């Protein structure tokens, strides 16, 4: 979802340098504070509606609870389409550079080096996702991989409530390891 927020903001307000710094933080360190502020300032679910229309994303839907942008429904093919759009956008360098600079720990201290960063060699530019709710534990790894960003890799995973983060990360790591020979 943070990629959709960034694309929407850059498409509507491209000339605000302080905003670009905030977007870099949001994308690289997965900064939820920035995402919350932009979600609230730019219409919440309207961000999803605008980007779905602009990028023709058939499986993407706004969250059921307006304030929970992290619960936006995204299909794997839609995530691939988002990355392809990023590679063709005027903000390619800003977005890809932020994703390639993802630090080991997100702004909330969560270890982002699972999935792609844990199992695939650089170069990679990743957007990791994690959340826990009363319904599930979610851990996603997605990004651009290889010289010239040749591949888009996406693993979206949901686990039963109570699943340990380490067990979830191990499962995501296994999925990326299974994909690696094809890259």
Short mmCIF file of C-alpha atoms in Angstrom, two decimals:
data_model
loop_
_atom_site.label_atom_id
_atom_site.label_comp_id
_atom_site.label_asym_id
_atom_site.label_seq_id
_atom_site.Cartn_x
_atom_site.Cartn_y
_atom_site.Cartn_z
CA UNK A 1 0.00 0.00 0.00
CA UNK A 2 2.86 2.40 0.68
CA UNK A 3 3.82 2.21 -3.00
CA UNK A 4 0.27 3.25 -3.93
CA UNK A 5 0.41 6.13 -1.46
CA UNK A 6 3.74 7.28 -2.93
CA UNK A 7 2.52 7.04 -6.53
CA UNK A 8 -0.68 8.92 -5.71
CA UNK A 9 1.10 11.70 -3.84
CA UNK A 10 3.80 12.11 -6.50
CA UNK A 11 1.18 12.15 -9.24
CA UNK A 12 -0.76 14.93 -7.57
CA UNK A 13 1.95 16.91 -5.71
CA UNK A 14 5.28 16.20 -7.45
CA UNK A 15 7.06 19.47 -6.60
CA UNK A 16 7.23 19.40 -2.80
CA UNK A 17 10.84 18.55 -1.76
CA UNK A 18 10.01 17.95 1.94
CA UNK A 19 7.35 15.52 0.79
CA UNK A 20 9.93 13.59 -1.22
CA UNK A 21 12.07 13.13 1.91
CA UNK A 22 9.03 11.81 3.79
CA UNK A 23 8.23 9.43 0.93
CA UNK A 24 11.79 8.09 0.98
CA UNK A 25 11.46 7.37 4.74
CA UNK A 26 8.06 5.78 4.24
CA UNK A 27 9.34 3.49 1.50
CA UNK A 28 12.78 2.53 2.78
CA UNK A 29 12.15 2.28 6.54
CA UNK A 30 8.46 1.43 6.14
CA UNK A 31 7.56 4.47 8.23
CA UNK A 32 3.91 4.13 9.29
CA UNK A 33 3.78 7.67 10.71
CA UNK A 34 4.38 9.12 7.25
CA UNK A 35 1.90 6.69 5.69
CA UNK A 36 -0.75 7.60 8.28
CA UNK A 37 -0.27 11.33 7.68
CA UNK A 38 -0.46 11.00 3.89
CA UNK A 39 -3.42 8.60 4.09
CA UNK A 40 -5.35 11.10 6.21
CA UNK A 41 -4.29 14.17 4.21
CA UNK A 42 -4.98 12.70 0.78
CA UNK A 43 -8.38 11.12 1.24
CA UNK A 44 -7.66 7.67 2.65
CA UNK A 45 -9.53 5.13 0.51
CA UNK A 46 -9.67 7.67 -2.33
CA UNK A 47 -5.92 7.04 -2.77
CA UNK A 48 -6.71 3.42 -3.55
CA UNK A 49 -9.58 4.32 -5.88
CA UNK A 50 -7.43 6.83 -7.81
CA UNK A 51 -4.47 4.50 -8.23
CA UNK A 52 -6.65 1.50 -9.10
CA UNK A 53 -8.19 3.56 -11.88
CA UNK A 54 -4.90 5.03 -13.09
CA UNK A 55 -2.99 1.72 -13.08
CA UNK A 56 -5.95 -0.57 -13.99
CA UNK A 57 -5.55 -2.86 -10.97
CA UNK A 58 -8.46 -5.32 -11.06
CA UNK A 59 -7.92 -7.06 -7.70
CA UNK A 60 -7.07 -4.05 -5.51
CA UNK A 61 -9.72 -2.80 -3.07
CA UNK A 62 -9.74 -0.18 -0.30
CA UNK A 63 -9.73 -1.48 3.26
CA UNK A 64 -13.05 -2.28 4.94
CA UNK A 65 -12.08 -0.07 7.88
CA UNK A 66 -11.27 3.38 6.48
CA UNK A 67 -8.29 4.12 8.73
CA UNK A 68 -6.51 0.78 8.22
CA UNK A 69 -4.62 1.45 4.98
CA UNK A 70 -2.53 -1.67 5.65
CA UNK A 71 -5.65 -3.79 5.14
CA UNK A 72 -5.99 -2.72 1.51
CA UNK A 73 -6.55 -5.83 -0.60
CA UNK A 74 -3.90 -6.34 -3.28
CA UNK A 75 -3.57 -9.24 -5.67
CA UNK A 76 -0.16 -10.57 -6.69
CA UNK A 77 -0.67 -9.58 -10.35
CA UNK A 78 -1.61 -6.07 -9.19
CA UNK A 79 1.59 -5.80 -7.12
CA UNK A 80 3.60 -6.86 -10.17
CA UNK A 81 1.77 -4.20 -12.23
CA UNK A 82 2.58 -1.57 -9.60
CA UNK A 83 6.30 -2.35 -9.81
CA UNK A 84 6.19 -2.28 -13.63
CA UNK A 85 4.48 1.11 -13.41
CA UNK A 86 7.18 2.35 -11.01
CA UNK A 87 9.87 1.35 -13.51
CA UNK A 88 8.18 3.44 -16.20
CA UNK A 89 7.24 6.41 -14.02
CA UNK A 90 8.96 9.79 -13.83
CA UNK A 91 9.61 9.02 -10.13
CA UNK A 92 11.42 5.76 -10.84
CA UNK A 93 14.73 6.88 -9.33
CA UNK A 94 13.19 8.32 -6.18
CA UNK A 95 11.10 5.20 -5.51
CA UNK A 96 13.60 2.53 -6.56
CA UNK A 97 16.48 4.23 -4.74
CA UNK A 98 14.39 4.36 -1.54
CA UNK A 99 13.47 0.68 -1.86
CA UNK A 100 17.09 -0.29 -2.57
CA UNK A 101 18.16 1.58 0.58
CA UNK A 102 15.83 -0.37 2.88
CA UNK A 103 17.65 -0.66 6.22
CA UNK A 104 17.70 -3.90 8.15
CA UNK A 105 15.16 -2.54 10.64
CA UNK A 106 12.03 -0.57 9.84
CA UNK A 107 11.17 2.64 11.65
CA UNK A 108 9.30 0.59 14.26
CA UNK A 109 12.30 -1.69 14.87
CA UNK A 110 10.93 -4.68 12.92
CA UNK A 111 13.60 -6.72 11.10
CA UNK A 112 12.82 -6.14 7.40
CA UNK A 113 15.41 -8.59 6.15
CA UNK A 114 13.16 -11.56 5.54
CA UNK A 115 12.13 -12.97 2.19
CA UNK A 116 13.95 -11.21 -0.64
CA UNK A 117 16.70 -9.53 1.44
CA UNK A 118 17.29 -12.75 3.35
CA UNK A 119 17.37 -15.15 0.41
CA UNK A 120 18.37 -13.29 -2.76
CA UNK A 121 21.63 -11.53 -3.56
CA UNK A 122 21.73 -7.84 -4.32
CA UNK A 123 20.80 -5.92 -6.31
CA UNK A 124 17.30 -5.75 -4.90
CA UNK A 125 14.88 -2.94 -4.11
CA UNK A 126 12.21 -4.13 -1.69
CA UNK A 127 9.03 -3.09 0.04
CA UNK A 128 8.39 -5.32 2.99
CA UNK A 129 5.10 -5.48 4.86
CA UNK A 130 4.03 -6.84 8.23
CA UNK A 131 0.97 -6.50 10.41
CA UNK A 132 -1.04 -8.29 13.03
CA UNK A 133 -4.78 -8.04 13.58
CA UNK A 134 -7.53 -10.00 15.26
CA UNK A 135 -7.87 -11.97 12.00
CA UNK A 136 -4.32 -12.81 10.99
CA UNK A 137 -0.58 -12.23 10.98
CA UNK A 138 0.65 -10.86 7.66
CA UNK A 139 4.17 -10.85 6.25
CA UNK A 140 4.87 -9.72 2.68
CA UNK A 141 8.06 -9.41 0.68
CA UNK A 142 8.05 -7.81 -2.74
CA UNK A 143 10.46 -5.98 -4.94
CA UNK A 144 12.69 -5.61 -7.93
CA UNK A 145 15.55 -8.08 -8.25
CA UNK A 146 18.57 -8.53 -10.49
CA UNK A 147 20.70 -6.42 -12.76
CA UNK A 148 18.56 -3.80 -14.49
CA UNK A 149 15.67 -4.78 -12.19
CA UNK A 150 14.98 -7.72 -14.47
CA UNK A 151 12.56 -9.52 -12.14
CA UNK A 152 9.62 -8.60 -9.95
CA UNK A 153 9.27 -10.94 -6.97
CA UNK A 154 6.13 -10.97 -4.83
CA UNK A 155 5.27 -13.20 -1.88
CA UNK A 156 2.12 -12.24 0.04
CA UNK A 157 1.57 -14.38 3.12
CA UNK A 158 -1.13 -14.54 5.78
CA UNK A 159 -0.93 -16.75 8.86
CA UNK A 160 -3.32 -17.69 11.67
CA UNK A 161 -3.52 -15.38 14.69
CA UNK A 162 -0.83 -16.29 17.18
CA UNK A 163 1.73 -17.33 14.57
CA UNK A 164 5.21 -16.42 15.78
CA UNK A 165 6.99 -13.79 13.66
CA UNK A 166 10.04 -16.05 13.30
CA UNK A 167 7.88 -18.91 12.00
CA UNK A 168 6.13 -16.58 9.54
CA UNK A 169 9.48 -15.20 8.33
CA UNK A 170 10.82 -18.75 7.89
CA UNK A 171 7.81 -19.65 5.74
CA UNK A 172 8.26 -16.53 3.57
CA UNK A 173 11.99 -17.26 3.31
CA UNK A 174 11.15 -20.79 2.10
CA UNK A 175 8.87 -19.39 -0.61
CA UNK A 176 11.55 -17.00 -1.86
CA UNK A 177 14.14 -19.81 -1.79
CA UNK A 178 11.78 -21.89 -3.97
CA UNK A 179 11.49 -19.01 -6.46
CA UNK A 180 15.25 -18.29 -6.60
CA UNK A 181 16.24 -20.92 -9.22
CA UNK A 182 13.89 -19.28 -11.74
CA UNK A 183 15.53 -15.88 -11.41
#
